[in-house]
Tab-separated table of C-alpha atoms in Angstrom:
chain	number	residue	atom	x	y	z
A	13	UNK	CA	-24.847	-59.544	-1.456
A	14	UNK	CA	-21.072	-59.296	-1.572
A	15	UNK	CA	-21.219	-59.361	-5.396
A	16	UNK	CA	-23.755	-56.682	-5.653
A	17	UNK	CA	-21.490	-54.391	-2.937
A	18	UNK	CA	-18.469	-54.972	-4.846
A	19	UNK	CA	-20.068	-53.934	-8.201
A	20	UNK	CA	-21.573	-50.984	-6.763
A	21	UNK	CA	-18.379	-50.080	-5.107
A	22	UNK	CA	-16.645	-50.417	-8.545
A	23	UNK	CA	-19.303	-48.452	-10.588
A	24	UNK	CA	-19.039	-45.626	-8.035
A	25	UNK	CA	-15.122	-45.738	-7.888
A	26	UNK	CA	-15.363	-45.797	-12.004
A	27	UNK	CA	-17.517	-42.872	-11.822
A	28	UNK	CA	-15.279	-40.852	-9.231
A	29	UNK	CA	-12.172	-41.475	-11.507
A	30	UNK	CA	-14.075	-40.217	-14.525
A	31	UNK	CA	-15.490	-37.231	-12.719
A	32	UNK	CA	-12.118	-36.373	-11.464
A	33	UNK	CA	-10.620	-37.066	-15.148
A	34	UNK	CA	-13.115	-34.501	-16.460
A	35	UNK	CA	-12.415	-31.820	-13.832
A	36	UNK	CA	-8.697	-32.181	-14.590
A	37	UNK	CA	-9.407	-31.839	-18.114
A	38	UNK	CA	-11.323	-28.587	-17.525
A	39	UNK	CA	-9.090	-27.008	-15.286
A	40	UNK	CA	-6.291	-27.633	-17.920
A	41	UNK	CA	-8.495	-26.122	-20.392
A	42	UNK	CA	-9.034	-23.197	-18.216
A	43	UNK	CA	-5.444	-22.598	-17.674
A	44	UNK	CA	-4.600	-23.220	-21.459
A	45	UNK	CA	-7.044	-20.576	-22.344
A	46	UNK	CA	-6.147	-17.807	-19.924
A	47	UNK	CA	-2.421	-18.376	-20.790
A	48	UNK	CA	-2.815	-17.819	-24.507
A	49	UNK	CA	-5.965	-16.034	-25.105
A	50	UNK	CA	-6.575	-13.943	-21.949
A	51	UNK	CA	-7.919	-10.440	-22.175
A	52	UNK	CA	-6.927	-9.464	-18.721
A	53	UNK	CA	-3.734	-7.816	-19.314
A	54	UNK	CA	-4.946	-5.557	-21.999
A	55	UNK	CA	-7.810	-4.417	-19.894
A	56	UNK	CA	-5.695	-3.592	-17.311
A	57	UNK	CA	-3.373	-1.569	-19.555
A	58	UNK	CA	-6.362	0.423	-20.435
A	59	UNK	CA	-7.604	1.016	-16.959
A	60	UNK	CA	-4.186	2.034	-15.717
A	61	UNK	CA	-2.553	3.952	-18.604
A	62	UNK	CA	-5.566	5.349	-20.278
A	63	UNK	CA	-7.910	6.119	-17.464
A	64	UNK	CA	-5.655	6.096	-14.446
A	65	UNK	CA	-6.293	6.398	-10.902
A	66	UNK	CA	-10.006	5.918	-9.968
A	67	UNK	CA	-10.543	7.317	-6.744
A	68	UNK	CA	-14.404	7.275	-5.805
A	69	UNK	CA	-16.193	10.310	-7.012
A	70	UNK	CA	-13.528	11.380	-9.690
A	71	UNK	CA	-14.197	11.569	-13.288
A	72	UNK	CA	-11.691	8.710	-13.912
A	73	UNK	CA	-13.865	6.416	-11.500
A	74	UNK	CA	-16.779	7.160	-13.940
A	75	UNK	CA	-14.726	6.524	-16.882
A	76	UNK	CA	-13.898	3.067	-15.590
A	77	UNK	CA	-17.607	2.552	-15.190
A	78	UNK	CA	-18.107	3.290	-18.552
A	79	UNK	CA	-15.419	1.109	-19.922
A	80	UNK	CA	-15.705	-1.966	-18.230
A	81	UNK	CA	-19.585	-1.836	-18.757
A	82	UNK	CA	-18.746	-1.666	-22.369
A	83	UNK	CA	-16.103	-4.402	-22.367
A	84	UNK	CA	-18.728	-6.907	-20.434
A	85	UNK	CA	-21.332	-6.100	-23.026
A	86	UNK	CA	-18.868	-7.145	-25.740
A	87	UNK	CA	-18.243	-10.756	-24.107
A	88	UNK	CA	-22.038	-11.614	-25.100
A	89	UNK	CA	-23.285	-11.938	-21.497
A	90	UNK	CA	-27.036	-12.605	-20.608
A	91	UNK	CA	-27.124	-9.515	-18.716
A	92	UNK	CA	-24.872	-6.377	-17.961
A	93	UNK	CA	-26.282	-3.579	-15.810
A	94	UNK	CA	-25.326	-0.877	-13.440
A	95	UNK	CA	-26.436	-0.456	-9.500
A	96	UNK	CA	-26.433	3.051	-8.515
A	97	UNK	CA	-24.353	3.888	-5.424
A	98	UNK	CA	-23.713	7.173	-3.814
A	99	UNK	CA	-20.075	7.636	-2.839
A	100	UNK	CA	-17.855	10.074	-0.882
A	101	UNK	CA	-15.829	12.506	-3.015
A	102	UNK	CA	-12.395	13.487	-1.193
A	103	UNK	CA	-10.058	15.159	-3.117
A	104	UNK	CA	-6.187	15.516	-2.586
A	105	UNK	CA	-5.481	18.739	-3.563
A	106	UNK	CA	-1.934	20.331	-3.897
A	107	UNK	CA	1.185	17.962	-3.230
A	108	UNK	CA	1.664	17.965	0.282
A	109	UNK	CA	4.874	19.169	1.843
A	110	UNK	CA	6.595	18.181	5.193
A	111	UNK	CA	9.874	19.077	6.872
A	112	UNK	CA	11.295	18.904	10.352
A	113	UNK	CA	13.808	21.446	11.747
A	114	UNK	CA	17.208	20.047	13.312
A	115	UNK	CA	20.187	22.249	14.306
A	116	UNK	CA	18.608	25.173	12.288
A	117	UNK	CA	18.422	23.359	9.216
A	118	UNK	CA	15.076	22.236	7.484
A	119	UNK	CA	15.141	18.405	6.430
A	120	UNK	CA	12.314	17.471	4.163
A	121	UNK	CA	10.745	13.994	4.356
A	122	UNK	CA	8.041	12.468	1.792
A	123	UNK	CA	4.303	12.521	3.054
A	124	UNK	CA	0.909	12.100	1.633
A	125	UNK	CA	-2.433	12.903	3.243
A	126	UNK	CA	-4.564	10.019	4.478
A	127	UNK	CA	-7.611	9.554	2.828
A	128	UNK	CA	-10.681	11.390	4.365
A	129	UNK	CA	-8.272	13.843	6.261
A	130	UNK	CA	-8.646	17.277	6.518
A	131	UNK	CA	-6.376	19.958	5.495
A	132	UNK	CA	-3.695	21.973	7.526
A	133	UNK	CA	-4.193	25.634	7.843
A	134	UNK	CA	-3.549	27.443	4.622
A	135	UNK	CA	0.042	28.082	5.463
A	136	UNK	CA	0.649	24.760	7.013
A	137	UNK	CA	0.791	23.425	10.552
A	138	UNK	CA	3.886	23.651	12.685
A	139	UNK	CA	4.173	22.049	16.287
A	140	UNK	CA	6.496	19.806	18.370
A	141	UNK	CA	6.145	16.202	17.556
A	142	UNK	CA	5.913	13.237	19.688
A	143	UNK	CA	6.962	9.525	18.907
A	144	UNK	CA	4.574	6.773	20.227
A	145	UNK	CA	4.342	3.079	18.894
A	146	UNK	CA	0.825	3.010	19.084
A	147	UNK	CA	-2.799	4.415	20.268
A	148	UNK	CA	-2.063	2.550	23.706
A	149	UNK	CA	1.081	4.299	24.374
A	150	UNK	CA	-0.320	7.610	23.355
A	151	UNK	CA	-3.418	7.104	25.437
A	152	UNK	CA	-1.098	6.371	28.419
A	153	UNK	CA	0.894	9.444	28.104
A	154	UNK	CA	-2.154	11.493	28.448
A	155	UNK	CA	-3.576	14.837	27.565
A	156	UNK	CA	-0.948	16.704	29.310
A	157	UNK	CA	1.957	15.314	27.098
A	158	UNK	CA	-0.080	15.172	23.950
A	159	UNK	CA	-1.911	18.542	23.988
A	160	UNK	CA	-0.907	20.966	21.186
A	161	UNK	CA	1.707	18.261	19.788
A	162	UNK	CA	1.940	16.287	16.380
A	163	UNK	CA	1.554	12.669	17.133
A	164	UNK	CA	4.129	10.525	15.102
A	165	UNK	CA	2.901	6.729	15.027
A	166	UNK	CA	6.026	4.606	14.096
A	167	UNK	CA	5.085	0.922	14.796
A	168	UNK	CA	6.368	-0.783	11.915
A	169	UNK	CA	4.936	-3.830	10.150
A	170	UNK	CA	6.433	-6.626	11.867
A	171	UNK	CA	8.940	-8.710	9.211
A	172	UNK	CA	8.503	-12.040	10.723
A	173	UNK	CA	4.773	-12.958	9.255
A	174	UNK	CA	5.490	-14.794	6.255
A	175	UNK	CA	1.731	-13.899	5.393
A	176	UNK	CA	2.434	-10.083	5.279
A	177	UNK	CA	-1.465	-9.256	5.734
A	178	UNK	CA	-1.064	-10.312	9.226
A	179	UNK	CA	1.958	-7.577	9.607
A	180	UNK	CA	-0.509	-5.506	7.970
A	181	UNK	CA	-3.257	-6.059	10.399
A	182	UNK	CA	-0.824	-5.694	13.578
A	183	UNK	CA	-0.331	-1.841	12.794
A	184	UNK	CA	-3.121	-0.672	10.378
A	185	UNK	CA	-5.037	0.833	13.682
A	186	UNK	CA	-2.683	3.628	13.991
A	187	UNK	CA	-3.533	4.840	10.365
A	188	UNK	CA	-7.341	4.202	10.419
A	189	UNK	CA	-7.823	5.445	14.086
A	190	UNK	CA	-4.774	7.529	15.149
A	191	UNK	CA	-6.278	10.831	14.159
A	192	UNK	CA	-9.352	10.380	15.985
A	193	UNK	CA	-7.733	9.094	19.240
A	194	UNK	CA	-5.080	11.647	19.211
A	195	UNK	CA	-7.612	14.564	18.808
A	196	UNK	CA	-9.642	13.455	21.795
A	197	UNK	CA	-6.236	14.129	23.689
A	198	UNK	CA	-5.634	17.655	22.196
A	199	UNK	CA	-3.060	16.647	19.488
A	200	UNK	CA	-3.046	19.114	16.702
A	201	UNK	CA	-2.044	16.570	13.851
A	202	UNK	CA	-0.956	13.007	13.117
A	203	UNK	CA	1.751	11.577	11.235
A	204	UNK	CA	1.763	7.881	10.409
A	205	UNK	CA	4.433	5.440	9.477
A	206	UNK	CA	3.576	3.878	6.062
A	207	UNK	CA	2.304	0.288	6.067
A	208	UNK	CA	5.166	-0.957	3.986
A	209	UNK	CA	7.746	-3.615	4.688
A	210	UNK	CA	10.338	-2.017	2.231
A	211	UNK	CA	12.653	0.783	3.412
A	212	UNK	CA	11.821	3.580	0.431
A	213	UNK	CA	10.633	7.110	-0.283
A	214	UNK	CA	6.947	6.366	-1.174
A	215	UNK	CA	4.689	7.291	1.372
A	216	UNK	CA	1.599	4.831	1.267
A	217	UNK	CA	-2.031	6.496	1.788
A	218	UNK	CA	-5.103	4.762	3.186
A	219	UNK	CA	-8.318	5.967	4.707
A	220	UNK	CA	-8.696	7.383	8.237
A	221	UNK	CA	-11.559	7.434	10.226
A	222	UNK	CA	-13.031	10.215	12.410
A	223	UNK	CA	-15.792	8.178	13.939
A	224	UNK	CA	-18.236	10.249	15.971
A	225	UNK	CA	-16.046	13.347	16.517
A	226	UNK	CA	-17.627	16.595	15.850
A	227	UNK	CA	-16.046	18.100	12.807
A	228	UNK	CA	-14.420	21.126	14.514
A	229	UNK	CA	-12.421	18.525	16.326
A	230	UNK	CA	-10.783	16.907	13.096
A	231	UNK	CA	-7.012	17.217	12.885
A	232	UNK	CA	-4.866	16.552	9.768
A	233	UNK	CA	-3.317	13.000	9.170
A	234	UNK	CA	-0.646	12.080	6.931
A	235	UNK	CA	1.566	9.145	6.054
A	236	UNK	CA	5.367	9.299	6.166
A	237	UNK	CA	7.556	6.940	3.799
A	238	UNK	CA	9.440	4.339	5.869
A	239	UNK	CA	12.783	5.636	5.082
A	240	UNK	CA	11.194	9.177	6.209
A	241	UNK	CA	10.003	7.733	9.507
A	242	UNK	CA	13.303	6.166	10.437
A	243	UNK	CA	15.389	9.570	9.807
A	244	UNK	CA	12.645	11.536	11.887
A	245	UNK	CA	12.873	8.845	14.667
A	246	UNK	CA	16.464	8.935	14.886
A	247	UNK	CA	16.529	12.765	14.915
A	248	UNK	CA	13.880	12.828	17.727
A	249	UNK	CA	16.173	10.492	19.700
A	250	UNK	CA	19.120	13.256	19.735
A	251	UNK	CA	16.810	16.170	19.904
A	252	UNK	CA	13.343	15.458	21.382
A	253	UNK	CA	12.175	19.240	21.130
A	254	UNK	CA	12.055	19.049	17.350
A	255	UNK	CA	9.439	21.016	15.342
A	256	UNK	CA	7.542	19.586	12.527
A	257	UNK	CA	5.800	21.220	9.458
A	258	UNK	CA	3.442	20.089	7.095
A	259	UNK	CA	1.025	21.163	4.535
A	260	UNK	CA	-1.838	19.669	2.936
A	261	UNK	CA	-5.023	21.014	1.066
A	262	UNK	CA	-7.388	17.889	1.021
A	263	UNK	CA	-11.069	18.420	1.334
A	264	UNK	CA	-14.309	16.290	1.144
A	265	UNK	CA	-16.695	17.447	-1.423
A	266	UNK	CA	-20.673	16.512	-1.623
A	267	UNK	CA	-21.306	12.914	-2.365
A	268	UNK	CA	-21.448	11.658	-5.844
A	269	UNK	CA	-23.548	9.005	-7.594
A	270	UNK	CA	-21.457	6.315	-9.152
A	271	UNK	CA	-22.048	2.477	-9.751
A	272	UNK	CA	-21.304	-1.024	-9.210
A	273	UNK	CA	-20.807	-2.872	-12.509
A	274	UNK	CA	-22.427	-6.364	-12.873
A	275	UNK	CA	-22.425	-8.828	-15.637
A	276	UNK	CA	-23.654	-12.269	-15.717
A	277	UNK	CA	-24.168	-15.339	-17.405
A	278	UNK	CA	-27.609	-17.326	-16.364
A	279	UNK	CA	-27.507	-20.785	-14.574
A	280	UNK	CA	-29.121	-23.693	-17.083
A	281	UNK	CA	-30.152	-25.749	-14.231
A	282	UNK	CA	-30.201	-23.595	-10.974
A	283	UNK	CA	-30.490	-19.931	-12.431
A	284	UNK	CA	-31.885	-18.499	-8.883
A	285	UNK	CA	-28.840	-19.660	-7.103
A	286	UNK	CA	-25.891	-17.086	-7.753
A	287	UNK	CA	-22.427	-17.376	-7.562
A	288	UNK	CA	-20.507	-13.689	-7.508
A	289	UNK	CA	-16.920	-12.862	-7.950
A	290	UNK	CA	-15.278	-9.304	-8.340
A	291	UNK	CA	-12.817	-6.826	-7.106
A	292	UNK	CA	-13.210	-3.059	-6.595
A	293	UNK	CA	-13.004	-0.740	-9.536
A	294	UNK	CA	-11.969	2.497	-7.350
A	295	UNK	CA	-8.499	2.898	-6.366
A	296	UNK	CA	-6.498	5.573	-4.563
A	297	UNK	CA	-5.096	8.631	-6.559
A	298	UNK	CA	-1.510	8.369	-5.964
A	299	UNK	CA	-0.699	5.516	-8.334
A	300	UNK	CA	-3.015	3.947	-11.076
A	301	UNK	CA	-4.258	1.218	-8.925
A	302	UNK	CA	-3.173	-1.701	-10.905
A	303	UNK	CA	-2.342	-4.254	-8.051
A	304	UNK	CA	-5.031	-2.416	-5.985
A	305	UNK	CA	-7.516	-3.483	-7.506
A	306	UNK	CA	-7.352	-3.408	-11.135
A	307	UNK	CA	-5.836	-6.717	-11.220
A	308	UNK	CA	-8.933	-8.031	-9.328
A	309	UNK	CA	-11.109	-6.475	-11.606
A	310	UNK	CA	-9.668	-7.731	-14.744
A	311	UNK	CA	-9.293	-11.226	-13.334
A	312	UNK	CA	-12.887	-11.450	-12.388
A	313	UNK	CA	-13.938	-10.386	-15.788
A	314	UNK	CA	-11.876	-12.911	-17.267
A	315	UNK	CA	-13.647	-15.474	-15.579
A	316	UNK	CA	-16.831	-14.892	-17.659
A	317	UNK	CA	-14.468	-14.388	-20.665
A	318	UNK	CA	-12.869	-17.736	-20.476
A	319	UNK	CA	-16.232	-19.460	-19.928
A	320	UNK	CA	-17.499	-17.908	-23.034
A	321	UNK	CA	-14.467	-18.681	-25.063
A	322	UNK	CA	-14.621	-22.336	-23.985
A	323	UNK	CA	-18.457	-22.680	-24.653
A	324	UNK	CA	-19.002	-23.763	-20.919
A	325	UNK	CA	-22.606	-23.043	-19.852
A	326	UNK	CA	-22.816	-23.091	-16.006
A	327	UNK	CA	-25.346	-24.664	-13.942
A	328	UNK	CA	-25.859	-21.589	-11.682
A	329	UNK	CA	-26.080	-18.143	-12.643
A	330	UNK	CA	-22.200	-16.637	-12.559
A	331	UNK	CA	-22.138	-12.839	-11.807
A	332	UNK	CA	-19.279	-10.530	-11.870
A	333	UNK	CA	-19.362	-7.319	-9.798
A	334	UNK	CA	-17.132	-4.571	-10.006
A	335	UNK	CA	-17.505	-2.782	-6.714
A	336	UNK	CA	-17.308	0.972	-6.300
A	337	UNK	CA	-15.639	2.585	-3.227
A	338	UNK	CA	-14.176	-0.193	-1.358
A	339	UNK	CA	-10.970	2.087	-0.402
A	340	UNK	CA	-12.796	4.758	1.443
A	341	UNK	CA	-16.371	3.522	2.537
A	342	UNK	CA	-17.326	0.159	1.135
A	343	UNK	CA	-20.501	1.419	-0.043
A	344	UNK	CA	-20.508	-0.455	-3.317
A	345	UNK	CA	-20.265	-3.651	-1.170
A	346	UNK	CA	-22.731	-2.736	1.392
A	347	UNK	CA	-25.125	-1.455	-1.507
A	348	UNK	CA	-24.775	-4.893	-3.549
A	349	UNK	CA	-25.755	-6.688	-0.304
A	350	UNK	CA	-28.650	-4.541	0.434
A	351	UNK	CA	-30.119	-4.961	-3.136
A	352	UNK	CA	-29.393	-8.808	-2.801
A	353	UNK	CA	-31.252	-8.880	0.203
A	354	UNK	CA	-34.311	-6.371	-1.053
A	355	UNK	CA	-34.554	-8.443	-4.401
A	356	UNK	CA	-34.308	-11.983	-2.322
A	357	UNK	CA	-31.430	-13.313	-4.368
A	358	UNK	CA	-30.088	-16.452	-3.090
A	359	UNK	CA	-26.277	-16.091	-3.137
A	360	UNK	CA	-24.471	-19.437	-2.473
A	361	UNK	CA	-20.845	-18.557	-3.525
A	362	UNK	CA	-18.819	-15.160	-3.444
A	363	UNK	CA	-15.112	-15.116	-4.616
A	364	UNK	CA	-13.178	-11.963	-4.076
A	365	UNK	CA	-9.656	-10.842	-5.535
A	366	UNK	CA	-8.115	-7.952	-3.912
A	367	UNK	CA	-4.618	-9.136	-2.776
A	368	UNK	CA	-2.622	-7.893	-5.974
A	369	UNK	CA	-1.728	-9.288	-9.252
A	370	UNK	CA	1.181	-11.536	-8.200
A	371	UNK	CA	1.568	-15.350	-8.608
A	372	UNK	CA	-1.641	-17.164	-6.943
A	373	UNK	CA	-1.108	-19.537	-3.979
A	374	UNK	CA	-4.541	-20.371	-3.041
A	375	UNK	CA	-7.524	-19.372	-1.234
A	376	UNK	CA	-8.982	-18.493	2.201
A	377	UNK	CA	-12.391	-19.550	3.010
A	378	UNK	CA	-15.436	-18.569	5.301
A	379	UNK	CA	-17.326	-21.902	5.128
A	380	UNK	CA	-18.761	-24.197	7.677
A	381	UNK	CA	-16.962	-27.457	8.280
A	382	UNK	CA	-18.479	-29.582	5.887
A	383	UNK	CA	-18.042	-27.203	2.742
A	384	UNK	CA	-14.507	-26.305	3.852
A	385	UNK	CA	-13.889	-30.192	3.894
A	386	UNK	CA	-15.331	-30.634	0.469
A	387	UNK	CA	-13.330	-27.673	-1.119
A	388	UNK	CA	-10.010	-28.935	0.500
A	389	UNK	CA	-10.538	-32.255	-1.185
A	390	UNK	CA	-10.083	-30.546	-4.420
A	391	UNK	CA	-6.353	-29.698	-3.507
A	392	UNK	CA	-5.078	-32.543	-5.776
A	393	UNK	CA	-6.774	-30.775	-9.045
A	394	UNK	CA	-4.976	-27.707	-8.057
A	395	UNK	CA	-1.469	-29.140	-7.444
A	396	UNK	CA	-0.288	-29.336	-10.916
A	397	UNK	CA	-0.524	-25.401	-11.044
A	398	UNK	CA	1.288	-24.921	-7.534
A	399	UNK	CA	-1.825	-23.901	-5.775
A	400	UNK	CA	-1.878	-25.243	-2.201
A	401	UNK	CA	-3.094	-22.738	0.279
A	402	UNK	CA	-6.679	-23.665	1.391
A	403	UNK	CA	-7.345	-21.757	4.654
A	404	UNK	CA	-9.904	-20.696	6.742
A	405	UNK	CA	-9.946	-16.664	7.231
A	406	UNK	CA	-10.868	-13.509	5.837
A	407	UNK	CA	-11.960	-13.254	2.294
A	408	UNK	CA	-12.785	-9.865	1.155
A	409	UNK	CA	-14.233	-6.339	2.103
A	410	UNK	CA	-16.562	-6.121	-0.688
A	411	UNK	CA	-18.157	-9.494	-0.173
A	412	UNK	CA	-18.062	-9.209	3.623
A	413	UNK	CA	-21.558	-7.788	4.046
A	414	UNK	CA	-23.291	-10.132	1.702
A	415	UNK	CA	-25.058	-12.634	3.674
A	416	UNK	CA	-27.248	-15.639	2.689
A	417	UNK	CA	-29.015	-18.579	4.554
A	418	UNK	CA	-26.066	-20.780	3.128
A	419	UNK	CA	-23.146	-19.107	1.504
A	420	UNK	CA	-19.555	-19.946	1.117
A	421	UNK	CA	-17.009	-16.973	0.586
A	422	UNK	CA	-13.552	-17.263	-0.779
A	423	UNK	CA	-10.565	-14.844	-1.302
A	424	UNK	CA	-7.836	-15.194	-3.799
A	425	UNK	CA	-4.476	-15.456	-2.073
A	426	UNK	CA	-1.654	-14.356	-4.111
A	427	UNK	CA	2.052	-14.599	-3.161
A	428	UNK	CA	2.189	-11.422	-0.587
A	429	UNK	CA	5.669	-10.779	-0.180
A	430	UNK	CA	5.957	-7.649	-2.408
A	431	UNK	CA	2.478	-6.612	-2.240
A	432	UNK	CA	2.810	-3.907	0.302
A	433	UNK	CA	5.774	-2.416	-1.594
A	434	UNK	CA	2.902	-0.849	-3.660
A	435	UNK	CA	-0.169	-0.963	-1.782
A	436	UNK	CA	-1.729	2.648	-1.867
A	437	UNK	CA	1.317	4.044	-3.091
A	438	UNK	CA	2.621	6.172	-6.232
A	439	UNK	CA	4.380	2.940	-7.519
A	440	UNK	CA	1.247	0.911	-7.777
A	441	UNK	CA	1.334	1.236	-11.514
A	442	UNK	CA	0.901	-1.012	-14.608
A	443	UNK	CA	4.538	-1.835	-14.983
A	444	UNK	CA	4.599	-3.527	-11.801
A	445	UNK	CA	2.039	-6.079	-12.942
A	446	UNK	CA	3.568	-9.385	-14.489
A	447	UNK	CA	1.241	-10.718	-17.365
A	448	UNK	CA	1.725	-14.079	-16.667
A	449	UNK	CA	1.252	-14.014	-13.063
A	450	UNK	CA	-2.232	-12.032	-13.617
A	451	UNK	CA	-3.297	-14.640	-16.134
A	452	UNK	CA	-2.497	-17.355	-13.401
A	453	UNK	CA	-4.665	-15.777	-10.893
A	454	UNK	CA	-7.688	-15.275	-13.332
A	455	UNK	CA	-7.256	-18.987	-14.407
A	456	UNK	CA	-7.007	-20.171	-10.697
A	457	UNK	CA	-10.159	-18.206	-10.056
A	458	UNK	CA	-12.183	-19.793	-12.870
A	459	UNK	CA	-11.176	-23.220	-11.813
A	460	UNK	CA	-12.499	-22.677	-8.236
A	461	UNK	CA	-15.656	-21.152	-9.899
A	462	UNK	CA	-15.915	-24.053	-12.275
A	463	UNK	CA	-16.050	-26.553	-9.432
A	464	UNK	CA	-18.154	-24.702	-7.108
A	465	UNK	CA	-20.650	-24.468	-9.867
A	466	UNK	CA	-20.267	-28.395	-10.685
A	467	UNK	CA	-20.738	-29.578	-7.259
A	468	UNK	CA	-22.570	-26.643	-5.637
A	469	UNK	CA	-22.391	-26.122	-1.723
A	470	UNK	CA	-23.324	-28.623	1.103
């Protein structure tokens, strides 16, 4: 019995070592392929510099659908198709203007309308302005002190968080809900400090949400640059009776038909079990959306391209989805999930890249303890590539609605220190993306997909 046990143990150890050796070789091949023959940087170049900003409902968003569908078809996949989705069509209009009056002088500051905001009156809006650090502080002041004024939300992103998305989460409510809550107290407009850790002159947009307010109660909302916010705050300390003026001509047009772009390689052993990965094809309109989220789009496409070039035939169906309308509605993600449910598709794994094209550091996961433990055991395979973050946490907006009986979700976690310098701003452009970092992210994603495909879920 002892001899048999030792023999079996030895055979299992040999099998495990061989499996690890094969996985090490495959990851090395994936990274080599991504760093020498990747198409993702060229794809991003075209999306950013030829097509440009891709706000939902725009002609550029439609061009992006056509372009990525064509590029996926050229990879020789088993299937490429479109999913119809009706999306909002908000347009910015003329460039926004803002200034405050201080001691008889007009001091101009950089602003941009928040997504889904209404316009100011045609000739602009001028009113007293009051500074608050958040929604709770504003509510505590009450209608008497807020009515008839512009509310200036000036809570900054705190610099102490190493993972900067924690800082972002700590102040995003004033952008998303500030206008709605201010309107309830009789405010006539809202100015929000940009979600940016750096001091600069770029205002950062993002969506605002009026909730169930009647449309006649909507008030205009804009973001102000961090330098502009500091200047305004200091000026208010010296003169609390400042008058603030801003003008924007944005409007919401009727919904437009658009599409999620989908491409897949059929599984050889378990074709009915689907592993999906993707990013969002739409972007805000100030820059060209290279980091948010052109990078995630082309990295996801590159996964299929790498597998095809290496001749890898997955066990499960590997599907890429380029979601439409993450920025101001998440309708693409919701539509994909609804279709998956109605078509009775069995999704066992979902991976999203929507945190920029910077150097990859690891992944966040939504998984039960058994699967998280299993995945964590792969850390040693990633160590040669400086990938070390395997944490539980939020994975992605677009894969959020996707539910299956058993599913593991993952989000690529790049280094986030510079991400909010560009997020939703005019400087989110192709030149801000490093080719090698982009390719490393694609290789890291492809490596995780390979391992998930090889070993499945618990």
